[in-house]
Amino acid sequence: MYLWCSYCQKFIGEVAPYDQHDISHGICKKCVKNKVVFDLDRIHKSQEIANLFLQLKEAVKDRNFTFIRSQYSRLKSLSVSNNDIFSGIYQPLLYEIGRLWETRILTMAEEHEVTSTIEEVVSLGFNEIPNIEKLRNSSTPIVLITSTSQNQHILGLRLLEYWLCENGIKNLVIVPGLPSEEILSLAKKFKPVVVGLSATMPSQELNQALTKLVEQAKGSRIVFGGRFARDCESADLPKGVTICKNIEDLHAVLVQCKVMT
Amino acid sequence: MKTKPTASISQRIKKETAELHQRAESVSFFSELLQLKAEKQTYISYLRILAIIHATLEKEVSNSDHVVLKTLWQEKMRRLPLLEEDIEILITSKKADSLNWTEVYAEPDTPISIALRLALRIRVLSMENPFQLLGFLYVLEGSTNGGIRMAPRVTEAFGLSGNAGVRYLMNYGEEQSREWQNFKQRLEEAVISEDDVTAILAGAKEMFQNLIAVFEALSVPTKEKVVHASILNPEAGSHVVPQAGLELEASFIVAKKCLQALPYVFMRYGERGERFTKSDGAWIITLADFSDRVVFNQIEWLGRLLSVLGIPRFTLELNLREAAKELSTLRPTSKDKYAVLVRAADLLEQNRKDIIPLKRQEELQQRFLAALNPAELETYRNIDNILISSVADEKMDGLGALGKTLEWIQEKSNWPKNVIRAALDLVKDLQSTL
Ligand code: B12
């Protein structure tokens, strides 16, 4: 479930049940602390976001791709930030698309239509971040994230990259993925605080890459995320790997590593 | 603009793509082939890449509801079976020489990636602008002109004989020129507006550009090679498959055994069913590196995905058991590792028993088998299990796959009346007690 704050219209994060890809409203810590008053305007805005998400889900089923494209500006007009649109609306929408593909309601071509629209919107979003050139593709990255060579699911990585940039963290996100040897040599070369791998499905190559990183990239914290990570527990992966089921988990790791507050 | 085009369409396509055509023909891969200097492996790669493109295009065009595509398409244009035959002949000798199966199946990454991107593009176009696919078809049909000239050189270069290994290039054989004229004629008749021509032209250019990119990539020597799912099955997309020779070998043996045990797959899905049995089975083997939880999750996912398509979970269960057996024989020291596949099969079996108690399953099976004569018992092996599993799956997923299976049995299966009757009775009996 994707939780939004009804008071400030910000995306709070994912809450259980994690396999339900709908949005729900609550209140964020900041609004509690600031004792924000709940007024009619706020009610309208939260309703509008909730409705819009439902409309987007319907549009996917109806294959109304033009509608999906047009709703980004509507969300922006509600003062919703890019990060919140990407993680709080697009992510659950993509998961829903996966479910529809799995049950053969959508074809791969239709899935592709939506994915490429979202990819385009996300890539344009980067231009809105101040000092982006100092944060993205950094040669002194604090966080290095990539995936193994056979992974083509790159949207999750793009959203992470956006989130890192918006939070002012120098990063190097490499897509598409790399062979495990290359990942290791990048980790050794840059010595980032955090090295992350993303995977959507299990693969033998992933296990090898994680093992190599834990054993040989000693100075870095090794994290693992992506759709497959959501189904894993630590016993399922090589020892020493931290599982991040979502961006909030990565946030927690970065706080532990004193990179974020 | 809905005006009828004036000049001959094929002449226009020919003229406007002349430069691209020329570029495609002059890539070094072809000149090496004609000078008998090309490696056999590169020729195999070429056929494999074309298989990915043909598989998708032929499926989209032959299934299309688009009036013009329907007029244009004829079954004899299907060249995927020819490609598969050629590839099989060429790799058989390689398999015999090579100790390592990975070597036989691994391919460089770049040309495969281009072909897979093109396959996705074909799917998108079949939804958005099917006319453009006519341009794709035009280029591939047109390539039969060059193919027939190239075939003798290929035969000579790789010491082949007769049509073996060059069936794709020979395609229509002596009828080639007539078939090409026919195709152009059908195209002339089908196209009605200038907009159509613009779309076809765009398609033809796009196809040439992609083919040039693939052929150029083929000529670049690469050390890094990977076994791609799309080599085992040109429609598989891009999931992982084993890279280790023995596991790969096991996946072929397992697929063969499963298809023998499950004639239903071929009866209903033909060669496509066989191909997916191969690639899905190969993917399953890669799971054995993971914990029970991971494997069970993935098997649940695949079970649902296949059952929606009319391939009930019983097939997956059988596949898992055969895979564990074969892998443990080929790699006895890793027997424990592969045991997870048996546990996943047990889980599927248990889920079915929870819905239909074993005793009930056995009762129904006995009744079904009693309605078949000895020859039918052989031909319709495991149909009882398929039906029972389909009913259990429908109870679990509720996505209407059972209805489609019953429809197929009644209308398309060509089974004898007594077998159809027994099958429908089994399902009816079962449903009435669930
Ligand atoms: C779009 C899509 C594709 C596109 C990808 C396009 C692109 N540019 O990315 C294409 C068409 C290429 C594709 C291909 C395939 N796909 Co696909 N795909 C999807 C889909 C619909 C959405 C993926 C997505 O973008 N999700 C949204 C992102 C934002 O979520 P996310 O990845 O989880 O990332 C977030 C977090 O997890 C986290 N995160 C991610 N990575 C990391 C890393 C670290 C370190 C950290 C800290 C956090 C983190 O941050 C992100 C932002 O919050 C999913 C459905 C789904 N449920 O995900 C299927 C899905 C993943 N695909 C699936 C399959 C089967 C395939 C194919 C095998 C199909 C085929 N036969 O070819 C191929 C495999 C390709 C390959 N080799 O990788 C299955 C996987 C099933 C399984 N067994 O697990 C799914 C689940 C569909 C389904 N329901 O069946 N796919």
PDB file of C-alpha atoms in Angstrom, chain B residues 26 28 69 75 114 216 235 237 251 275 315:
ATOM      1  CA  SER B  26      27.658  -4.438 -48.737  1.00  0.00           C
ATOM      2  CA  SER B  28      31.337  -7.273 -44.630  1.00  0.00           C
ATOM      3  CA  LEU B  69      -2.332  -7.801 -43.444  1.00  0.00           C
ATOM      4  CA  GLU B  75       1.029 -19.493 -44.746  1.00  0.00           C
ATOM      5  CA  ILE B 114      19.130  -5.303 -31.543  1.00  0.00           C
ATOM      6  CA  GLU B 216      27.342  -4.994 -38.894  1.00  0.00           C
ATOM      7  CA  GLU B 235       9.965 -15.852 -28.848  1.00  0.00           C
ATOM      8  CA  GLY B 237      12.245 -12.670 -24.787  1.00  0.00           C
ATOM      9  CA  SER B 251      17.368 -28.639 -19.981  1.00  0.00           C
ATOM     10  CA  ARG B 275       9.753 -24.062 -27.935  1.00  0.00           C
ATOM     11  CA  THR B 315       2.976 -29.619 -16.570  1.00  0.00           C
TER      12      THR B 315
END
